[in-house]
Tab-separated table of C-alpha atoms and ligand atoms in Angstrom:
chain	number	residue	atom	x	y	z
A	1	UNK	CA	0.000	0.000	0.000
A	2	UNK	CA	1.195	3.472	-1.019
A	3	UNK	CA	1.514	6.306	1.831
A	4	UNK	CA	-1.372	8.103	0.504
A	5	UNK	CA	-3.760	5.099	0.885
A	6	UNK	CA	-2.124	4.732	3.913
A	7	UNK	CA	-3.138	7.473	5.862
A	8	UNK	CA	-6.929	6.385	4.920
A	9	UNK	CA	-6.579	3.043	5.399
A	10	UNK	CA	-3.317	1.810	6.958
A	11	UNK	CA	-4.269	-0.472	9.980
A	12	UNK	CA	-7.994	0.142	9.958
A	13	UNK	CA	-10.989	-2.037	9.552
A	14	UNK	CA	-14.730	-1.668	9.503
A	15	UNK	CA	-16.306	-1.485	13.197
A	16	UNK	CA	-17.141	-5.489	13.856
A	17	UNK	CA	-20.459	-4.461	15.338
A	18	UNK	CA	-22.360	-2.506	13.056
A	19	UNK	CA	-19.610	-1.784	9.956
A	20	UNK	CA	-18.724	1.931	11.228
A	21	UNK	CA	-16.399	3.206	9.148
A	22	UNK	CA	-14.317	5.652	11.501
A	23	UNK	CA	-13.855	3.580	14.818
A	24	UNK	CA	-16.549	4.949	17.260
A	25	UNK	CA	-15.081	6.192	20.316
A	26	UNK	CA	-15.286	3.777	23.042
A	27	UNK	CA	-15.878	6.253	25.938
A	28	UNK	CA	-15.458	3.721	28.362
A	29	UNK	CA	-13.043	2.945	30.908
A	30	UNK	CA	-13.682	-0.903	31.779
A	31	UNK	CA	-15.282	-3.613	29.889
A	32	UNK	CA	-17.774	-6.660	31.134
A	33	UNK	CA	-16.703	-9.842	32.235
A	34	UNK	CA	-18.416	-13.446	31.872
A	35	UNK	CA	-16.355	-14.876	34.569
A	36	UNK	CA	-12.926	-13.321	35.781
A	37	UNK	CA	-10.530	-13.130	32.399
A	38	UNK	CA	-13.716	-13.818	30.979
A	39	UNK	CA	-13.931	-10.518	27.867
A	40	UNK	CA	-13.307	-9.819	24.958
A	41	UNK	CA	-9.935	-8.390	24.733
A	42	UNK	CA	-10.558	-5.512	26.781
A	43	UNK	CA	-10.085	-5.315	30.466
A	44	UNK	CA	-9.423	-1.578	30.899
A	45	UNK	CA	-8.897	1.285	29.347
A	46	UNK	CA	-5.482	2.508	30.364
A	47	UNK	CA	-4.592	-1.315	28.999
A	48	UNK	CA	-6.508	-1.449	25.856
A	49	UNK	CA	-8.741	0.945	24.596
A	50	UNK	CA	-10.413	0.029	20.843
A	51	UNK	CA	-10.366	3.393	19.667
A	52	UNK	CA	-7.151	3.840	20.835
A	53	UNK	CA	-5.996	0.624	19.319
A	54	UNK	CA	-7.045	2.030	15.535
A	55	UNK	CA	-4.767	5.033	15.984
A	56	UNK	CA	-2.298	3.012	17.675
A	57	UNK	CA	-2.364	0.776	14.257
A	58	UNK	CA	-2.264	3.728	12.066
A	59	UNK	CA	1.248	5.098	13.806
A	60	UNK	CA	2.498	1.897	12.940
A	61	UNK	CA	1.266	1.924	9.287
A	62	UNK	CA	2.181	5.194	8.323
A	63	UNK	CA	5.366	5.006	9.901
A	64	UNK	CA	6.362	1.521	8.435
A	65	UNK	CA	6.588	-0.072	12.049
A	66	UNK	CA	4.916	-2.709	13.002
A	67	UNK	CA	3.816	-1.460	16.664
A	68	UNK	CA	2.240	2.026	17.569
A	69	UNK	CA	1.488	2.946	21.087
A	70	UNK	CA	-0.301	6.445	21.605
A	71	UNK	CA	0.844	8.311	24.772
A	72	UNK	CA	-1.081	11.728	26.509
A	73	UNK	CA	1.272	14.253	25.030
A	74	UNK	CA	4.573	14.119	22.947
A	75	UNK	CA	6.925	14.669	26.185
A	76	UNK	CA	4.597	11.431	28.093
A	77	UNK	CA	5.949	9.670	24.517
A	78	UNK	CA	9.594	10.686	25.277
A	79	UNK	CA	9.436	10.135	29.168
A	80	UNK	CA	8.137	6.491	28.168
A	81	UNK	CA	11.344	5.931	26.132
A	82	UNK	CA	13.717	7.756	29.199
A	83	UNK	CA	12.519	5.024	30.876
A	84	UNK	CA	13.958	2.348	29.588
A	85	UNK	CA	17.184	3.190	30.863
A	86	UNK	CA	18.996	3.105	33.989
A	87	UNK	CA	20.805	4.951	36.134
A	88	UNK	CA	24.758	5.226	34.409
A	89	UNK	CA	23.085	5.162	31.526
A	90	UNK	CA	24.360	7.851	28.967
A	91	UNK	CA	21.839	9.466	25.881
A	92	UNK	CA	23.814	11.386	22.778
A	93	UNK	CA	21.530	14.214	21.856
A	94	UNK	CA	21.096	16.642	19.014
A	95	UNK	CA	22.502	20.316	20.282
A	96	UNK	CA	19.220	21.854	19.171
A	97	UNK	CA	16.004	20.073	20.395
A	98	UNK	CA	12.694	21.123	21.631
A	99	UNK	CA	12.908	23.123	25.051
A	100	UNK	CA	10.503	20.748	26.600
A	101	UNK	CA	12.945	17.447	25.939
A	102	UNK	CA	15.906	19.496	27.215
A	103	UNK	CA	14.098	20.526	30.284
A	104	UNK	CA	12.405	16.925	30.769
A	105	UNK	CA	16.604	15.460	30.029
A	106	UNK	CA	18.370	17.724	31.850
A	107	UNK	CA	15.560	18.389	34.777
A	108	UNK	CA	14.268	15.146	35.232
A	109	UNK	CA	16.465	12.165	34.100
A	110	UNK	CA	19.976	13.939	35.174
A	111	UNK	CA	18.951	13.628	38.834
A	112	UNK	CA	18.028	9.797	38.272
A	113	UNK	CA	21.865	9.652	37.322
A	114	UNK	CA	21.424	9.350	33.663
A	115	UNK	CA	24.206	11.263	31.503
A	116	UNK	CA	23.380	13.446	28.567
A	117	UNK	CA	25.560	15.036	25.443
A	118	UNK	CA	24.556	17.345	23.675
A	119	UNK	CA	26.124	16.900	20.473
A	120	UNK	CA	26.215	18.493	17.192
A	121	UNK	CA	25.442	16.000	14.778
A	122	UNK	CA	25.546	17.703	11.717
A	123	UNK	CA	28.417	16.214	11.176
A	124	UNK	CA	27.559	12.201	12.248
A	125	UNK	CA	31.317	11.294	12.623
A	126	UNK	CA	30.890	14.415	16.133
A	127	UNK	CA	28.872	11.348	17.839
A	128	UNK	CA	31.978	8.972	17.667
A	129	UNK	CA	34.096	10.248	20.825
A	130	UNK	CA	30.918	10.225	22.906
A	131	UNK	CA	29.860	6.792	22.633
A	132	UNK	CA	30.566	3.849	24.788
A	133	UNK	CA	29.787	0.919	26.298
A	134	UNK	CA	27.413	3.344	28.891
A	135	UNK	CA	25.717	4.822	25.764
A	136	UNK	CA	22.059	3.677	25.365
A	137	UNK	CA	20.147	6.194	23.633
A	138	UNK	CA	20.532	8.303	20.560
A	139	UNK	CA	17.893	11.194	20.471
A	140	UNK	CA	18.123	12.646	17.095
A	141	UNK	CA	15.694	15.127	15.949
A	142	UNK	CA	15.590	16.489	12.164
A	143	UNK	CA	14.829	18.802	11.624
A	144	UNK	CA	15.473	20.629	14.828
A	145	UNK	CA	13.244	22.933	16.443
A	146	UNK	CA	13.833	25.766	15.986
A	147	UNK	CA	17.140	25.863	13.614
A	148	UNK	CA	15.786	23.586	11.137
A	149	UNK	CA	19.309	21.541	11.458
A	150	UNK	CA	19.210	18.480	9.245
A	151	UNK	CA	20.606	15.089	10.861
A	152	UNK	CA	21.593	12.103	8.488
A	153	UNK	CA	19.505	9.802	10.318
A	154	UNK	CA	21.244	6.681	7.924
A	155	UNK	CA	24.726	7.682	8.768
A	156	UNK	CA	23.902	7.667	12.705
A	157	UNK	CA	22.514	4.905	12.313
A	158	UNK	CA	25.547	3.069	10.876
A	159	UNK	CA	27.453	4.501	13.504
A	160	UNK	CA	25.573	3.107	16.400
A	161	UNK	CA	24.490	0.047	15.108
A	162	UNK	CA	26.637	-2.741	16.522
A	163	UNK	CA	26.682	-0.985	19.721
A	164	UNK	CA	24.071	-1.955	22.743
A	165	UNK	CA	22.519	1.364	22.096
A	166	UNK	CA	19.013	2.761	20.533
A	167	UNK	CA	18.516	5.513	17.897
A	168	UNK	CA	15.363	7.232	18.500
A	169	UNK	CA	14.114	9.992	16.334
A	170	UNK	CA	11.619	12.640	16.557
A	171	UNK	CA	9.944	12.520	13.641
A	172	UNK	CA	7.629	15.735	14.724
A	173	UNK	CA	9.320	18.268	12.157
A	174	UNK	CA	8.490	16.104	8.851
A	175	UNK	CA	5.764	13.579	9.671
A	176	UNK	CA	5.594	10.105	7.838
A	177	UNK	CA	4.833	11.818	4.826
A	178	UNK	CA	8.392	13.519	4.427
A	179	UNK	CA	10.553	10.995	5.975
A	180	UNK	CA	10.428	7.373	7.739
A	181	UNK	CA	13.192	6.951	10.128
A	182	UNK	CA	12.765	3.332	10.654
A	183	UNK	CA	12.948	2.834	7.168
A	184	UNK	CA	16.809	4.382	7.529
A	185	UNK	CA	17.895	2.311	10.700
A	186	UNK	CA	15.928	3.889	13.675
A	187	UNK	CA	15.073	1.948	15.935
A	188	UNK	CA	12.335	4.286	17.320
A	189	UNK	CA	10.501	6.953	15.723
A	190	UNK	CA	8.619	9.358	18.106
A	191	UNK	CA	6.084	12.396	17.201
A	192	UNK	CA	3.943	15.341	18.919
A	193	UNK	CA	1.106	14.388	17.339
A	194	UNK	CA	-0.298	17.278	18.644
A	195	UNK	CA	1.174	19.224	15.442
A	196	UNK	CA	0.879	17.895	12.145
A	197	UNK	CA	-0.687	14.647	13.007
A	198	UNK	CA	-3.742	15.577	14.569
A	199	UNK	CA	-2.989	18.619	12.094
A	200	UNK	CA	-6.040	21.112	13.692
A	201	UNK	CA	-4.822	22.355	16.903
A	202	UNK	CA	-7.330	20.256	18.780
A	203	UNK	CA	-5.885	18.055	20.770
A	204	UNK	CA	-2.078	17.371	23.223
A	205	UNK	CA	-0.985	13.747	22.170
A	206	UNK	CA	2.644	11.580	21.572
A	207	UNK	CA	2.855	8.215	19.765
A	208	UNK	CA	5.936	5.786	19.393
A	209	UNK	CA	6.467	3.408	16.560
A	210	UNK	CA	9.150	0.456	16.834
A	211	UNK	CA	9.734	-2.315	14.170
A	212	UNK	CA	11.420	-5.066	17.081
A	213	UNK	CA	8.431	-6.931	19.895
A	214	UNK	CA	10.978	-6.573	22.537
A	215	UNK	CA	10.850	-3.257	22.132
A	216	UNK	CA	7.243	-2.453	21.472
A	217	UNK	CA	6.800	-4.856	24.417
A	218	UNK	CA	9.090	-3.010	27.139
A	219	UNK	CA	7.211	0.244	25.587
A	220	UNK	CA	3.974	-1.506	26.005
A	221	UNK	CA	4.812	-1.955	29.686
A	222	UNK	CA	5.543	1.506	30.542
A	223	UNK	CA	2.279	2.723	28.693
A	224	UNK	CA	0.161	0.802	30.869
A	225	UNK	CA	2.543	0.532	34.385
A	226	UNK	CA	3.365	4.442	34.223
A	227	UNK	CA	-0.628	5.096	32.410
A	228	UNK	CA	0.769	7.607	30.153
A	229	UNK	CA	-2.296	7.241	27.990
A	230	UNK	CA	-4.378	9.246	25.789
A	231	UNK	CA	-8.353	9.142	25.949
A	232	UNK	CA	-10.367	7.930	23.159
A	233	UNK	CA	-12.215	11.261	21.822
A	234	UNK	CA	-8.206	12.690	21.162
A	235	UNK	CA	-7.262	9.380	19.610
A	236	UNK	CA	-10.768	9.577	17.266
A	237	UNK	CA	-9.321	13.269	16.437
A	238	UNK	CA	-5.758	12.256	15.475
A	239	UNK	CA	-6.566	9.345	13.543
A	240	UNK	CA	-9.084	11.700	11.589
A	241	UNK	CA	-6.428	14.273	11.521
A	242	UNK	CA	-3.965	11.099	10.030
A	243	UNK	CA	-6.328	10.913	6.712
A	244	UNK	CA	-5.371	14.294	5.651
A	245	UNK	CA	-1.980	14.336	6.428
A	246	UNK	CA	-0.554	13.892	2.983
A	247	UNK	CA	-2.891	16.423	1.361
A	248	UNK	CA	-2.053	19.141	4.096
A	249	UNK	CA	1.788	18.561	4.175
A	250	UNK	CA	1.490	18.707	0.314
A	251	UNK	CA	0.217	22.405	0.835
A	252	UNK	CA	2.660	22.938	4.138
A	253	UNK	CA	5.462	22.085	1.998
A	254	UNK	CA	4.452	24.530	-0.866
A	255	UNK	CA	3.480	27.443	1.220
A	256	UNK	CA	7.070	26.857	3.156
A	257	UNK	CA	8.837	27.543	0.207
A	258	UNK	CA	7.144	30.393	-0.961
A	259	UNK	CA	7.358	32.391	2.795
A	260	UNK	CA	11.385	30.665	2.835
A	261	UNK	CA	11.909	32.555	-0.622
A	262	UNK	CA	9.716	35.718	-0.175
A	263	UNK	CA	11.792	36.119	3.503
A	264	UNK	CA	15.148	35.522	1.888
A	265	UNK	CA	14.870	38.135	-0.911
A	266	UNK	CA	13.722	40.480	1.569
A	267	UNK	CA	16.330	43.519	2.664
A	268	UNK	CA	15.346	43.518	6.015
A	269	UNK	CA	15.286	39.690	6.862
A	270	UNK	CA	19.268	39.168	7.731
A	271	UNK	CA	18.709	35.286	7.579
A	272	UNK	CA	16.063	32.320	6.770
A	273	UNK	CA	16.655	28.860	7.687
A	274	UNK	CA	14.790	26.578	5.437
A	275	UNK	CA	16.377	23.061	4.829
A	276	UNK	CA	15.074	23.658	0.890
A	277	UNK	CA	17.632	26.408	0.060
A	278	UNK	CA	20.655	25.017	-2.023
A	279	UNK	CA	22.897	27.230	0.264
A	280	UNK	CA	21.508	25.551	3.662
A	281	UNK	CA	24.762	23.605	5.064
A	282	UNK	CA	22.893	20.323	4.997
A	283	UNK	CA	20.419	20.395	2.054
A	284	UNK	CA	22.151	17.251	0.468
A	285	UNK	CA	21.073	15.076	3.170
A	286	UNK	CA	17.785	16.644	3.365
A	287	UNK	CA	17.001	16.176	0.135
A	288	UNK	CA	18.524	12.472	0.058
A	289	UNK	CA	16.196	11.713	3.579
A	290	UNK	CA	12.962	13.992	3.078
A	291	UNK	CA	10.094	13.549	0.682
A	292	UNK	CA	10.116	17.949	0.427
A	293	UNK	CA	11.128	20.309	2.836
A	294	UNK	CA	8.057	20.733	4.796
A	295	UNK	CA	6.108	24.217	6.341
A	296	UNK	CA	8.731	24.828	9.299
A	297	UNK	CA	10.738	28.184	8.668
A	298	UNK	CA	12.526	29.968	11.273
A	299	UNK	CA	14.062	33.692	10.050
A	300	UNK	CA	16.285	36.503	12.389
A	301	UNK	CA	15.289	40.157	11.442
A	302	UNK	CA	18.360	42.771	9.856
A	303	UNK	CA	21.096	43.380	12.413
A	304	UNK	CA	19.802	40.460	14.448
A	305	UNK	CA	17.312	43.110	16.314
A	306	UNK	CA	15.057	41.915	19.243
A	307	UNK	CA	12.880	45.052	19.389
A	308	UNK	CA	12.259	44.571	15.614
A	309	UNK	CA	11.261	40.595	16.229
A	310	UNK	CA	8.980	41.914	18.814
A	311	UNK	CA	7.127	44.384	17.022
A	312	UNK	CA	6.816	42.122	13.859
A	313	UNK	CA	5.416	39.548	16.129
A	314	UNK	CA	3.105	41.722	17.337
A	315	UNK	CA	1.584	43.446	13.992
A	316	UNK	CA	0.888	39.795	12.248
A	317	UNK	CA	-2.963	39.786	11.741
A	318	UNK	CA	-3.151	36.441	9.945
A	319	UNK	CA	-0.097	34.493	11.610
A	320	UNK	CA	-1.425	34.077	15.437
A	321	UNK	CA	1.521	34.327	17.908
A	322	UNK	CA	1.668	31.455	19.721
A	323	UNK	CA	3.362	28.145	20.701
A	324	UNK	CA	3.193	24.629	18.870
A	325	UNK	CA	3.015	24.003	15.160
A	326	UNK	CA	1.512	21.701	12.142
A	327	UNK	CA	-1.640	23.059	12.269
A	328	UNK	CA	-3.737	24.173	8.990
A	329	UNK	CA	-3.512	27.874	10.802
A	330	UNK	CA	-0.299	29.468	10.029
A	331	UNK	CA	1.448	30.360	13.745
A	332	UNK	CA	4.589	32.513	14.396
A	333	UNK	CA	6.435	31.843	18.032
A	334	UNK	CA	9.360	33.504	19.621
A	335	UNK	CA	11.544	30.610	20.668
A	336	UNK	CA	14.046	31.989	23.060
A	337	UNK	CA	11.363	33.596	25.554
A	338	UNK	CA	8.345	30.442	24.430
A	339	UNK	CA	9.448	27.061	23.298
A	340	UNK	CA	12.752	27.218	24.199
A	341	UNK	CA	12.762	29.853	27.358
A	342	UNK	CA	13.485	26.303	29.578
A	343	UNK	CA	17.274	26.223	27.888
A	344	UNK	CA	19.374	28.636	29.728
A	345	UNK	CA	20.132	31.529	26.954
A	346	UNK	CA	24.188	30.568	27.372
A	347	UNK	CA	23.005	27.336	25.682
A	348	UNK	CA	20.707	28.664	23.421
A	349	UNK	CA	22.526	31.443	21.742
A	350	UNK	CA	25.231	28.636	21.072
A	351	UNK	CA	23.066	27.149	18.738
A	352	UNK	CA	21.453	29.767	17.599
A	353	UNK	CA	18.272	30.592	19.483
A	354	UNK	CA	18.974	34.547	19.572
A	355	UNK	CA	16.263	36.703	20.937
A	356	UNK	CA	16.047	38.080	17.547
A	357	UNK	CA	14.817	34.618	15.896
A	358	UNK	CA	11.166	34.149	14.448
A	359	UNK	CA	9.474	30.868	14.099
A	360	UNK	CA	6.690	30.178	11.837
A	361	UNK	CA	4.885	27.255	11.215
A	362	UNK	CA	3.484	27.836	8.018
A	363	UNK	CA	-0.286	26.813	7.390
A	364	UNK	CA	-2.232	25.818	4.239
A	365	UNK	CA	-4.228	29.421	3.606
A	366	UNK	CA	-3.763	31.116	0.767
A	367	UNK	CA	0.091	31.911	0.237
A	368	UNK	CA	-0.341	35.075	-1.021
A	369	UNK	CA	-1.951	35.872	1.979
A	370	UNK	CA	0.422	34.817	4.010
A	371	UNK	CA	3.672	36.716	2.241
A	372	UNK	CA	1.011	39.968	2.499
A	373	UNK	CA	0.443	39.623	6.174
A	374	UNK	CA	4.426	39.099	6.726
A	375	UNK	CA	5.188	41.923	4.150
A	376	UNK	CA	3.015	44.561	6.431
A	377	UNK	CA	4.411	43.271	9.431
A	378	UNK	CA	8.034	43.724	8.370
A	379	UNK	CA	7.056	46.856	7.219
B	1	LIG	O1	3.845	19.362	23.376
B	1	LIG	P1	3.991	17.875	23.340
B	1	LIG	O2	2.910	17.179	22.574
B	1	LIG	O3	4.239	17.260	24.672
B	1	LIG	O4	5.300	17.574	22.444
B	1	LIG	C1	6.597	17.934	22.836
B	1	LIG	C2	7.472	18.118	21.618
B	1	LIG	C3	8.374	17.137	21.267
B	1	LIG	N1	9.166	17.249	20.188
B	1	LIG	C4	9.128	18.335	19.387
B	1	LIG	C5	10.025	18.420	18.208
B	1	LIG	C6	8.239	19.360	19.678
B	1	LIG	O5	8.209	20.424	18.858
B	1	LIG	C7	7.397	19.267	20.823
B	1	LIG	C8	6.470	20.368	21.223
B	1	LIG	N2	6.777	21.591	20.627
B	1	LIG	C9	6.102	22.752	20.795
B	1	LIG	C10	5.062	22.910	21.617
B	1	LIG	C11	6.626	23.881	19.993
B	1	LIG	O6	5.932	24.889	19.798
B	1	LIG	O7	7.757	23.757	19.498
């Protein structure tokens, strides 16, 4: 089955009872017994849940896995895979990550004695003097949030691969429909499916796709011992969100290009970082690894000038200021004091997270729109 039929179909089948064809939302937390272990399949909710079990089947389609598991929010995905390991364990990380996984690493799992490096991994070969026999995890994401950095997920993963350790990626960036990370040697592939997945700004949600049963089954565990879980109305939303996907990231990826190209030929935008520009350090890779380039652009204003981010931010009428992404409304966020305020600004600035630095996650209105409502704002 091709990806597009995928997103319709992939791991679905008609409702057994009456032939629904959307899974109805079992808004139920337990499930009748005969005798005890007596049912049906379904004990409990934060076990099994059927609804959740369809969108748990469609991660795994579109994602070529062959195990989904559907967690309350992308960092309740994450945590899940954090704890797997133990403490003395070490994790490589990308330099330039979501402030939420860097507070949740650094915050969290440092005090349970786990080790983190954050690496830049433009370069794979950088990951080679940090592993060792300690090393367990590889968090990769690509392309970052919010520098739009692009990792080669293949060349990581020959790196790591006859080495006790895991390569998770964070597929949130470019969905499915731009790139499969299994399919290039992950061995986990992790989203917010809060952004383009659910793809409406409707719902908080994380899923977790793995091709090995040992895996999916220590994953499995966690989801139901920790209870992680999200409900069935937000899993009905997602996996109706999931049968557009293709068709919106079609229109993400063309509006992205337009706003990367109107921004870069503008005199008062000092720099745009869009992994589609021939000049962008790693656009090789992307465009070996990625379907297109996707609706993510992030953009500093002339003489890298807070005050001017600030008052653009504020004069956008049709871009909304505000956090997350994916959605079919075009958003624009200030990293350094929103997404990313949790990474001390030492850190940040190293990567490139000035104050001065614009995100926007570009929606599927009209383009011409959009390059209007940024041309007044820019003034
Ligand atoms: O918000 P949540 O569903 O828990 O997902 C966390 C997360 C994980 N990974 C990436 C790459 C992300 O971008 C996020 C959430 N990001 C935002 C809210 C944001 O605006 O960048």
């Amino acid at each position: 089955m091709k990806f597009n039929t995928k997103t319709i179909h992939g791991g679905q089948k008609l409702d057994p009872v009456y032939g629904a064809v959307m899974p109805p939302i079992y808004q139920t937390s337990t499930y009748g017994q005969t005798t005890p272990g007596g049912h049906k399949g379904y004990e409990y909710s934060r076990t099994h849940n059927p609804t959740r079990n369809a969108l748990e089947n469609a991660f795994s389609s579109i994602e070529n896995g062959n195990y989904g598991l559907a967690f309350a929010s992308g960092l309740a995905a994450i945590d899940a895979i954090l704890k797997l390991l133990e403490p003395g364990d070490e994790v490589i990380s990308t330099n330039d990550l979501y402030g939420g996984s860097y507070r949740l690493f650094t915050k969290i799992y440092k005090d349970f004695g786990i080790k983190f490096h954050f690496v830049n991994m433009e370069n794979a070969d950088n990951i080679k003097s940090y592993l060792n026999e300690n090393t367990k995890l590889i968090w990769v994401e690509t392309p970052t949030n919010p520098m739009m950095n692009i990792i080669d997920i293949k060349a990581i993963a020959e790196i790591s691969k006859h080495r006790n350790t895991m390569l998770a990626v964070d597929n949130t960036f470019a969905t499915p429909y731009l790139q499969r990370p299994l399919d290039l040697g992950a061995d986990i592939v992790m989203h917010s499916a809060t952004k383009y997945i659910g793809g409406h700004s409707d719902l908080v949600m994380g899923a977790l796709i793995v091709k090995d049963k040992n895996l999916s089954d220590r994953l499995y565990f966690i989801q139901n011992a920790s209870g992680a879980i999200c409900g069935p109305q937000d899993s009905f939303l997602a996996l109706r969100g999931i049968k557009t996907l293709h068709v919106r990231m079609q229109r993400h990826c063309e509006n992205g290009k337009a706003i990367a190209e109107f921004l870069a030929n503008h005199p008062k935008i000092e720099r745009v970082y869009w992994p589609g520009f021939e000049s962008h350090p790693n656009h090789n890779i992307a465009k070996s690894q990625m379907h297109d380039f996707g609706g993510m652009v992030s953009f500093v204003t002339r003489g890298n000038n807070y005050n001017e981010a600030l008052r653009l931010l504020e004069k956008l009428k049709i871009f909304t200021l505000a956090e997350s992404l994916g959605g079919v409304e075009s958003l624009a966020g200030h990293p350094a004091s929103m997404t990313h305020a949790s990474i001390p600004k030492k850190e940040r600035e190293k990567v490139g997270v000035v104050d001065a630095l614009i995100r926007l996650s570009v929606g599927i209105e009209d383009k011409m729109d959009l390059i209007a409502d940024l041309n007044q704002a820019i003034g």
